[in-house]
Coordinates of C-alpha atoms and ligand atoms in Angstrom, one line a residue:
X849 CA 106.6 114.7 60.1
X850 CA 103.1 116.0 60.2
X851 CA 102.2 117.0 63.5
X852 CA 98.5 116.5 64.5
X853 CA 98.0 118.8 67.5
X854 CA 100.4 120.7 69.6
X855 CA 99.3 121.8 73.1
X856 CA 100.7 125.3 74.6
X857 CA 101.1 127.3 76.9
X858 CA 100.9 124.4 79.9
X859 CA 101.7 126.3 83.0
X860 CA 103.8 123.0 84.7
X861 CA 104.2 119.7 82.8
X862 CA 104.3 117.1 85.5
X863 CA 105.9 114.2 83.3
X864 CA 106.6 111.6 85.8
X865 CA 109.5 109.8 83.7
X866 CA 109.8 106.5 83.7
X867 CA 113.1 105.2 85.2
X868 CA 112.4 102.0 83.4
X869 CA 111.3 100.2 86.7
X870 CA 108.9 101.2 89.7
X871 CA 110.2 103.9 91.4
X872 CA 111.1 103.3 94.8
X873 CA 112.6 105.1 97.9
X874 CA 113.3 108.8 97.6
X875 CA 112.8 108.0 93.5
X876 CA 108.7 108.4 94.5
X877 CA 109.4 111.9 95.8
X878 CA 111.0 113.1 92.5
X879 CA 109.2 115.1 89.9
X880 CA 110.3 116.0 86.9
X881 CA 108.4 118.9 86.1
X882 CA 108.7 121.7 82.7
X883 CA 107.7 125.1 83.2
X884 CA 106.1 126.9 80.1
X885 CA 105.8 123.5 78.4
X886 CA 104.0 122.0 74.9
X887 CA 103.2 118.3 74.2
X888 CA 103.2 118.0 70.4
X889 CA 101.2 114.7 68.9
X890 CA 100.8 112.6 66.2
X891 CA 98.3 109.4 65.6
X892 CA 97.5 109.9 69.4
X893 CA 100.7 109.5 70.6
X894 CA 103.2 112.0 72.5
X895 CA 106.1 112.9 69.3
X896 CA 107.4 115.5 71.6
X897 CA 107.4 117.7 74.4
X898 CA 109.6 120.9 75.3
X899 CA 109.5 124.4 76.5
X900 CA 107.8 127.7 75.0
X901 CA 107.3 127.3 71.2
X902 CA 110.9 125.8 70.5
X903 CA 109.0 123.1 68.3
X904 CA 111.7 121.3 66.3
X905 CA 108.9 119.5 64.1
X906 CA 107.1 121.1 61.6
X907 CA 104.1 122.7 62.3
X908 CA 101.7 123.7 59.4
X909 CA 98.1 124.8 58.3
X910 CA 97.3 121.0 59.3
X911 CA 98.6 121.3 62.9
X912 CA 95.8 122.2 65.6
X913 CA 96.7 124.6 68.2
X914 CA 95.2 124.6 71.7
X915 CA 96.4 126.9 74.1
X916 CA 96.6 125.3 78.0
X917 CA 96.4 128.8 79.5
X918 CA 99.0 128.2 81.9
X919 CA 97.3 125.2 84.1
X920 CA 99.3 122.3 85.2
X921 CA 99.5 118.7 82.9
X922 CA 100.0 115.3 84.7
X923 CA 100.2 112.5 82.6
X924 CA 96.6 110.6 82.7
X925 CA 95.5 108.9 85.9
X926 CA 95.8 104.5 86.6
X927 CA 93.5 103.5 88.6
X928 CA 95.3 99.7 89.4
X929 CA 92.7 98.3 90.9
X930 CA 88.8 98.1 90.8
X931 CA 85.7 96.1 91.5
X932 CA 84.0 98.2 87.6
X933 CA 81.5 95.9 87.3
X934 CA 78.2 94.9 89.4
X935 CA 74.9 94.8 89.8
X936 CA 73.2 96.5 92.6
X937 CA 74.6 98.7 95.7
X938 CA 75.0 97.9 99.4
X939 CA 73.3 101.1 101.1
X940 CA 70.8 98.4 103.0
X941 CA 74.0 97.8 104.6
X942 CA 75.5 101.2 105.7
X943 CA 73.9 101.4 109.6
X944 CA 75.1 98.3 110.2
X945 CA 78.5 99.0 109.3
X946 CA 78.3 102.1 111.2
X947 CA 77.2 101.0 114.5
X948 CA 80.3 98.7 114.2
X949 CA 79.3 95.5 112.8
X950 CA 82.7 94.3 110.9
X951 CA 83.1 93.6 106.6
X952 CA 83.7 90.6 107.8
X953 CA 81.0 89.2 109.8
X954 CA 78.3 91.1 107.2
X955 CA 80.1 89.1 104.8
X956 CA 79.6 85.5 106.9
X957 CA 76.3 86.2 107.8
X958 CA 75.6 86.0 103.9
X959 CA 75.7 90.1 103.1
X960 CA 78.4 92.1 101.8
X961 CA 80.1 90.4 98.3
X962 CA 77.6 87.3 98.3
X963 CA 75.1 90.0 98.6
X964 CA 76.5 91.8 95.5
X965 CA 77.0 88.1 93.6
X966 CA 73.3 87.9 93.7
X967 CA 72.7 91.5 92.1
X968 CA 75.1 90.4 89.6
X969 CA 73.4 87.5 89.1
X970 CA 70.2 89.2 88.8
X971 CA 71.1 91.7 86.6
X972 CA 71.1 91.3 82.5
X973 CA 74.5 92.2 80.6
X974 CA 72.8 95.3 79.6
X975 CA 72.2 96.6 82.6
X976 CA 75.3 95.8 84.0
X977 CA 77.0 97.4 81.3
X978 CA 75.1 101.0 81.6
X979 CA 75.9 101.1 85.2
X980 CA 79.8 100.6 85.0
X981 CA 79.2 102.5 82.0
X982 CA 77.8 105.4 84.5
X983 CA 80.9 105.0 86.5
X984 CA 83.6 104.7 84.0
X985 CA 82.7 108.0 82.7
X986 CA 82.8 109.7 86.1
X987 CA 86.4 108.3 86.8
X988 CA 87.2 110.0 83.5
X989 CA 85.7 112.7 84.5
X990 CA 88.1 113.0 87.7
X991 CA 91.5 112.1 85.1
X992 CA 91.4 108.2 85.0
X993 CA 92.9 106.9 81.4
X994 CA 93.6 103.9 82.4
X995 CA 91.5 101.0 84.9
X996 CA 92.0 97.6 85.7
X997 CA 88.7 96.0 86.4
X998 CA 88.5 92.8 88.4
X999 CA 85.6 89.9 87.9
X1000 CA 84.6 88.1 91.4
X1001 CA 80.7 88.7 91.7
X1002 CA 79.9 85.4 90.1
X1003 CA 81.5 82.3 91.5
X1004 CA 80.1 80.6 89.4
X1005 CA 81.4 80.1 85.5
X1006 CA 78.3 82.1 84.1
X1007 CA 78.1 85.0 86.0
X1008 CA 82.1 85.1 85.9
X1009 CA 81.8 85.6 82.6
X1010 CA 79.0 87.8 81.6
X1011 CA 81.2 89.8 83.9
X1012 CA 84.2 90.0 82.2
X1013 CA 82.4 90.0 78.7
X1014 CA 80.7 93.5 79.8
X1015 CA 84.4 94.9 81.4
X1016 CA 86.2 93.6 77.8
X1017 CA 83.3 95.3 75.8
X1018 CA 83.1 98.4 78.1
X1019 CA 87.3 98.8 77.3
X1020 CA 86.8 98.7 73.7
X1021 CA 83.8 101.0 73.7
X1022 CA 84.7 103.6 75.9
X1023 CA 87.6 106.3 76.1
X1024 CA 89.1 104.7 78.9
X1025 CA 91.2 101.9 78.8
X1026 CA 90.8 98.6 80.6
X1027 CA 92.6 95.7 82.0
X1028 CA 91.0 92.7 82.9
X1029 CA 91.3 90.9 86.1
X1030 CA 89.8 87.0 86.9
X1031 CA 88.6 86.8 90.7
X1032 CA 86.8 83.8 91.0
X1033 CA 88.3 83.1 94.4
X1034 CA 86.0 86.4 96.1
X1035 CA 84.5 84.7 98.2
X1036 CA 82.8 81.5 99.7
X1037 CA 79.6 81.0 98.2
X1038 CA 77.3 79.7 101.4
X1039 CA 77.3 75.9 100.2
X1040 CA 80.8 75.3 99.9
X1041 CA 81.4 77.2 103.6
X1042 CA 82.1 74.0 105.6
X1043 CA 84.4 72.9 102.8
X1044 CA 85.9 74.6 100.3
X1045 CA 88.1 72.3 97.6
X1046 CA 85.0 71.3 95.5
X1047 CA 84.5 75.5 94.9
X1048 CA 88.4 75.7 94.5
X1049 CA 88.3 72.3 92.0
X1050 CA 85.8 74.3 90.4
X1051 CA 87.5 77.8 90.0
X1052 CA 90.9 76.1 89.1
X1053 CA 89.3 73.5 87.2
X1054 CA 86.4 75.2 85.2
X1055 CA 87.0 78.6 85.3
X1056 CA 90.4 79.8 85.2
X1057 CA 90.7 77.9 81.8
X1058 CA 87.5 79.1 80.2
X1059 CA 88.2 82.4 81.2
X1060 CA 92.4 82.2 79.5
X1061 CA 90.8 80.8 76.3
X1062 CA 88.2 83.6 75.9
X1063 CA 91.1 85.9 76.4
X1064 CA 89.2 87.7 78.7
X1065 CA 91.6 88.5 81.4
X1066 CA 95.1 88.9 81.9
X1067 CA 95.4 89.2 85.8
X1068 CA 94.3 86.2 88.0
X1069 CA 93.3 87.6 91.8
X1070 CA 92.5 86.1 95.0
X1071 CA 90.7 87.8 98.2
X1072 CA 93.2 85.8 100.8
X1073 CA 91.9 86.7 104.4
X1074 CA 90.5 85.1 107.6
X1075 CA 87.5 83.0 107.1
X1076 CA 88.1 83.7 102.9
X1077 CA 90.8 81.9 101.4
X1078 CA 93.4 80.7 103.7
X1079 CA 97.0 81.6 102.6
X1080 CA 97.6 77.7 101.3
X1081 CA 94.7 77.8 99.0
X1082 CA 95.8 81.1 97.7
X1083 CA 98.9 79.4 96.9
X1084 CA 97.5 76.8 95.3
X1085 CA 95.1 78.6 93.3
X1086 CA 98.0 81.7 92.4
X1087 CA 100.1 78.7 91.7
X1088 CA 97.8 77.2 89.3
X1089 CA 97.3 80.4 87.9
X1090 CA 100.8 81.5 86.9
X1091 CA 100.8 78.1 84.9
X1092 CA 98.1 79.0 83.3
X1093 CA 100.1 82.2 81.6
X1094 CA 98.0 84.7 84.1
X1095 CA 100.1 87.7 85.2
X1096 CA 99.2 87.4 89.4
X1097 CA 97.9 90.1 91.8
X1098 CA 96.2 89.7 95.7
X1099 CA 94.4 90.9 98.1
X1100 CA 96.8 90.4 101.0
X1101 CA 96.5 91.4 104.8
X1102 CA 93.8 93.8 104.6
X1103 CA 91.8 92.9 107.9
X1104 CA 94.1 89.8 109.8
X1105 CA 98.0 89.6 109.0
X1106 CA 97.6 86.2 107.2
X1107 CA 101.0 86.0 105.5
X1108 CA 99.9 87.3 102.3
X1109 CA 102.5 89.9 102.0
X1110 CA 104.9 87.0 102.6
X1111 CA 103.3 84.8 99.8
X1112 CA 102.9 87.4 97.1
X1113 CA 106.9 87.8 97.3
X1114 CA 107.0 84.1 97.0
X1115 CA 105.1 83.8 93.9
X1116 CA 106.7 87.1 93.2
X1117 CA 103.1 88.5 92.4
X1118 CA 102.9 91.8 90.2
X1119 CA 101.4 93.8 93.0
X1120 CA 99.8 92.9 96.8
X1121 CA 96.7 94.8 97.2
X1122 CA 95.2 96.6 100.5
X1123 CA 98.5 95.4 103.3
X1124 CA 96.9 97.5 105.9
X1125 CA 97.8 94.1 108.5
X1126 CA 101.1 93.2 106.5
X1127 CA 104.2 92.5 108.7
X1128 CA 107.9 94.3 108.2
X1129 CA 108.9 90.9 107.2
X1130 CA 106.6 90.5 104.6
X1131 CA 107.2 93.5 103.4
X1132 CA 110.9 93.3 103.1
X1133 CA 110.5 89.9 100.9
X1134 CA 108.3 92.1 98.9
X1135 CA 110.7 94.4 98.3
X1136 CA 113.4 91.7 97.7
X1137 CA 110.7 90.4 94.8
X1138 CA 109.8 93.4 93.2
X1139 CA 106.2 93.2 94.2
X1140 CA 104.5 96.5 94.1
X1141 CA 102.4 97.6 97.3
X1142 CA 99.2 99.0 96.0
X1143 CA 97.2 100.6 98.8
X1144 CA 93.8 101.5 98.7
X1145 CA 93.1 104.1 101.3
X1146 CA 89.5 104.5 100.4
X1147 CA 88.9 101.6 101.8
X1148 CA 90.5 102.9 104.8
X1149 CA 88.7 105.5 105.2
X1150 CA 85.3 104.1 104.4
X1151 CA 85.7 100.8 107.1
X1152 CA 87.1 103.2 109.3
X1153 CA 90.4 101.3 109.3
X1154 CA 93.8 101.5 109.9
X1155 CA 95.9 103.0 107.7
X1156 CA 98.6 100.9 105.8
X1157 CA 102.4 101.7 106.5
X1158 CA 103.2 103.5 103.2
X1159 CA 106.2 105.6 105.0
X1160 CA 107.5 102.0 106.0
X1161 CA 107.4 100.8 102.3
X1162 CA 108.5 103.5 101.2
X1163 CA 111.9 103.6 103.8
X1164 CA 112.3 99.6 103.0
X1165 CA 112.3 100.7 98.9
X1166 CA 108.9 99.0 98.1
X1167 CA 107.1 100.8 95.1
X1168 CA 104.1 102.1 96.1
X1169 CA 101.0 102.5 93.9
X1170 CA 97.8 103.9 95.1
X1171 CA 94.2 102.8 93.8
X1172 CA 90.6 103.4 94.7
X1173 CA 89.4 100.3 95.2
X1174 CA 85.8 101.3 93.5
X1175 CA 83.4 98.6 94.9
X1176 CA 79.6 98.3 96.5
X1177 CA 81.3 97.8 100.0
X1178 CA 84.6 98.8 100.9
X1179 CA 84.7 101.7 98.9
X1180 CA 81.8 103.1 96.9
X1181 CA 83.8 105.7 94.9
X1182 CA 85.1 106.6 91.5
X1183 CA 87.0 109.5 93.0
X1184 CA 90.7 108.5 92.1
X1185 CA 91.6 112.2 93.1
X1186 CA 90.0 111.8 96.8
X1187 CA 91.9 108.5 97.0
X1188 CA 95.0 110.9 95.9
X1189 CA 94.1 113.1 99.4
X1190 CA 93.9 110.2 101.7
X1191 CA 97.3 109.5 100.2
X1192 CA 98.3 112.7 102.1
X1193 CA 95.9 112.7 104.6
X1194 CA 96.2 109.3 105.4
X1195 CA 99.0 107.3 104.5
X1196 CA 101.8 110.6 105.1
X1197 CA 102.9 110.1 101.6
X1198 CA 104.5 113.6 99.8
X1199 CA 101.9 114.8 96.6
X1200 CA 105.2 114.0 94.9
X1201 CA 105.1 110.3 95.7
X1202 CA 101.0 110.5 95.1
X1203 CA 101.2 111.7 92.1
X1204 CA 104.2 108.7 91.1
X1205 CA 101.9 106.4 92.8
X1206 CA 98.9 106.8 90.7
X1207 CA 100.8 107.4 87.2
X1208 CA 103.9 105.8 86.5
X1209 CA 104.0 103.1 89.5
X1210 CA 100.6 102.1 88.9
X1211 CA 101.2 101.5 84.9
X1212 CA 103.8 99.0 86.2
X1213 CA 100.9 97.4 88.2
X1214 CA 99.3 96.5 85.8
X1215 CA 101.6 96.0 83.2
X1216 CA 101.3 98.9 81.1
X1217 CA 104.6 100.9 81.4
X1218 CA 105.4 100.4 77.7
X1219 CA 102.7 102.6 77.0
X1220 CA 101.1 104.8 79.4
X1221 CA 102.1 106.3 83.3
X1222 CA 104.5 109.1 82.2
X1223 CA 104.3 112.0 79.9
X1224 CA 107.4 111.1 77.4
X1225 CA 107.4 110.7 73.5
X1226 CA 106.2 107.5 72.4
X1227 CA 103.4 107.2 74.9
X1228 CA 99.8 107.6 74.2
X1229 CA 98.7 110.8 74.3
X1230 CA 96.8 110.3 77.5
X1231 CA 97.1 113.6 79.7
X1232 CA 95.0 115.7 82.7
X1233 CA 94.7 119.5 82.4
X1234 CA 94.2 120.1 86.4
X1235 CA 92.6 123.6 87.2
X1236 CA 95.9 124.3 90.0
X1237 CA 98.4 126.6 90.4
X1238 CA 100.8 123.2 90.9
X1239 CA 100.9 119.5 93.0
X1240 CA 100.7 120.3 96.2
X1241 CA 97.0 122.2 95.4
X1242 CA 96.0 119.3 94.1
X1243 CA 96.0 117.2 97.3
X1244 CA 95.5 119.9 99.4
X1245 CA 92.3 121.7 98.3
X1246 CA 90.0 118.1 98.8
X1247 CA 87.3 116.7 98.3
X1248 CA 86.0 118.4 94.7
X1249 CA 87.6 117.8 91.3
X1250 CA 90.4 120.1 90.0
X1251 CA 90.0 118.4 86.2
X1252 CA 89.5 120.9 83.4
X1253 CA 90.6 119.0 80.5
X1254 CA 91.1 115.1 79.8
X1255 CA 92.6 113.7 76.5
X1256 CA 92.4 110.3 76.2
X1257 CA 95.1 109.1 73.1
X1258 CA 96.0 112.7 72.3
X1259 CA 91.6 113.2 71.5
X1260 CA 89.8 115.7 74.0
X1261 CA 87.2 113.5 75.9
X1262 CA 86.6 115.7 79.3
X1263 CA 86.4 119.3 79.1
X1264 CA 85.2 121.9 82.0
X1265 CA 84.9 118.8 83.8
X1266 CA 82.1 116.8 82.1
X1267 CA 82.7 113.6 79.0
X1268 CA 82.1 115.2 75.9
X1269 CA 82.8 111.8 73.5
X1270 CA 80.2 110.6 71.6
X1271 CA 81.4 107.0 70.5
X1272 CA 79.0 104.6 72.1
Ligands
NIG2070 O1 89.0 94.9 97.8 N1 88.2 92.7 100.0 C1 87.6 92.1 99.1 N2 87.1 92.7 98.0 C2 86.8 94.1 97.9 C3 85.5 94.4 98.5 C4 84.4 93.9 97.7 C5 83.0 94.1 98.3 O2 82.9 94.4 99.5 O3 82.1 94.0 97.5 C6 87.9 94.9 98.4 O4 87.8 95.6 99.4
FE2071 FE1 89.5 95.0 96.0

């Protein structure tokens, strides 16, 4: 078989094997890692990996050779869950969310999202599509492959969906691969705040089924919190949803414990997002449904929040996934390998279970274990070349990127940190 490229010379390949579920328990904390290793590919995808130069393909005058000098692979970074596109940013609010006002009561008082739904609305597809374009290429730039990108700055049908027209065109342009999410059910637009089942009519009614005929989004998403959508309308939207042939995520107990931890076992949800207020209960049915906890400890940091419980996940066997959350509020940052720190930092997890949480458990998140989250033949060739002497440097040393090389389906799109693709 003709072999495209062959990397050497790879100090550490991290692979991060996939144990054909999300790893769970003391499973996160286990690396599988090659010293002295080469990842040979073909038509961008991994045909095999081993030690030294014991290639058993056949490598001829066609074969490139690039020489790793001895830095450490992972396979490339997931980020599971993101708010890519929007118009504007939210700096007018950043006093008052430091002297203490809450997200919450900035949101109520007709700022935070609904603030952002009006840039959206303001903004032209054009423009929206250079700014997410701006930030796609700086998660690339810190070892992102893979993104899920969530709609939600509408609420209404037309904004919804020059949203998720610019994400869907933005995945096939760019390097990075996306997967779409519908979040109609954000927020309460002002006019429906005294009574919300004409905006839910509306969402269940109107959108979700515009948006599953377009085929533009796979996951449907609710923001189910105090004084957002109360845990019975998130049940019947989630409900409605998983008719519909949508794959289900949430935003569950991020400020209040609501339930939502509870509810995403019930509907047995791909993944409950944030669970900084989830309770041990809800968090055991989790586990008994094989929904993934994917934390976001940006958004920690940045509301200057609790953390969530990722060690008591972790001890009940929950998978754990980690993602940045990238939005104009709660966290205003493409920095998946910051978000990789606080994982440390913040949540106590091992690098070992970091580095499982944002590969291999997050392709499960969102549905894309087939293909990428672990360095193994048959995969895409998506892989980080990380400027460290091994995982622990990578968490440790924070706060600056450690990427030196990014190929994105076996094709180098990053090098000495900066994208170097030309195909847009
Ligand atoms: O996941 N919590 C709801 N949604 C986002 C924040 C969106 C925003 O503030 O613009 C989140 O934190
Ligand atoms: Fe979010």
């Amino acid at each position: 078989m003709r072999v495209d490229m062959v990397i050497k010379n790879i100090g550490s390949l991290v692979t991060c094997k996939d144990l054909g579920r999300p790893k769970v328990g003391k499973e996160m904390n286990e690396l599988e890692i090659i010293e002295d290793a080469y990842i040979a590919i073909k038509d961008g995808e991994i045909i095999e990996i081993g030690k030294n130069d014991d290639y058993k393909l056949i490598i001829n005058s066609y074969t490139k050779i690039e020489d790793a000098k001895g830095l450490l692979a992972t396979p490339g970074l997931i980020d599971s869950h993101t708010h890519l596109v929007h118009g504007g940013s939210r700096e007018n609010e950043f006093s008052k969310k430091l002297s203490g006002v809450p997200y919450i009561e900035i949101l109520n008082q007709g700022g935070g999202i609904l603030s952002t739904v009006n840039s959206t609305k303001e903004s032209s597809e054009e423009k929206l599509y250079d700014k997410a374009k701006k930030s796609l290429d700086r998660m690339l730039e810190f070892g992102v492959t893979t993104a899920e990108a969530k709609s939600g700055y509408g609420l209404e049908l037309e904004t919804e969906l020059k949203q998720l027209k610019v994400a869907n065109k933005l995945g096939k342009d760019h390097p990075v691969d996306l997967v779409h999410t519908f979040l109609g059910a954000h927020a309460i637009p002002m006019e429906y705040k005294e009574n919300h089942q004409p905006f839910i009519d509306i969402i269940v009614d109107e959108m979700m089924p515009k948006v599953k005929n377009l085929g533009l989004a796979e996951f449907c998403d609710v923001f189910c919190e105090d004084g957002v959508f109360s845990i019975e309308e998130t049940e019947y939207i989630l409900s409605k949803a998983k008719e519909m042939g949508y794959k289900l995520k949430i935003h569950a107990d991020e400020i209040v414990s609501l339930g939502g931890a509870e509810l995403a076992g019930k509907l047995q949800c791909i993944s409950a997002d944030h669970l900084m207020a989830a309770s041990k209960d809800g968090l055991k049915i989790m586990a008994q449904n094989n929904v993934i906890a994917n934390i976001l400890p940006g958004t920690s940091f940045n509301l200057n929040k609790a953390y969530a419980d990722a060690r008591g996940m972790i001890d009940l066997n929950v998978a754990v996934s980690l993602s940045s959350d990238y939005n104009p509020g709660s966290c205003p940052s493409e920095n998946l390998q910051f978000v990789m720190q606080l994982g440390c930092l913040g949540l106590k997890m091992t690098p070992n279970e970091v580095l499982n949480a944002v590969t291999i458990n997050a392709a499960y998140c969102i549905d894309r274990e087939k293909s990428v989250g672990s360095i193994e033949v048959g995969k895409k060739a998506d892989f980080v070349l990380f400027d460290v002497p091994n995982v622990e440097y990578l968490m440790y040393h924070f706060g600056i990127n450690h990427v030196h090389k990014v190929y994105k389906d076996g094709v180098l799109v990053v090098d000495n940190k900066r994208v170097i693709y030309n195909n847009i």
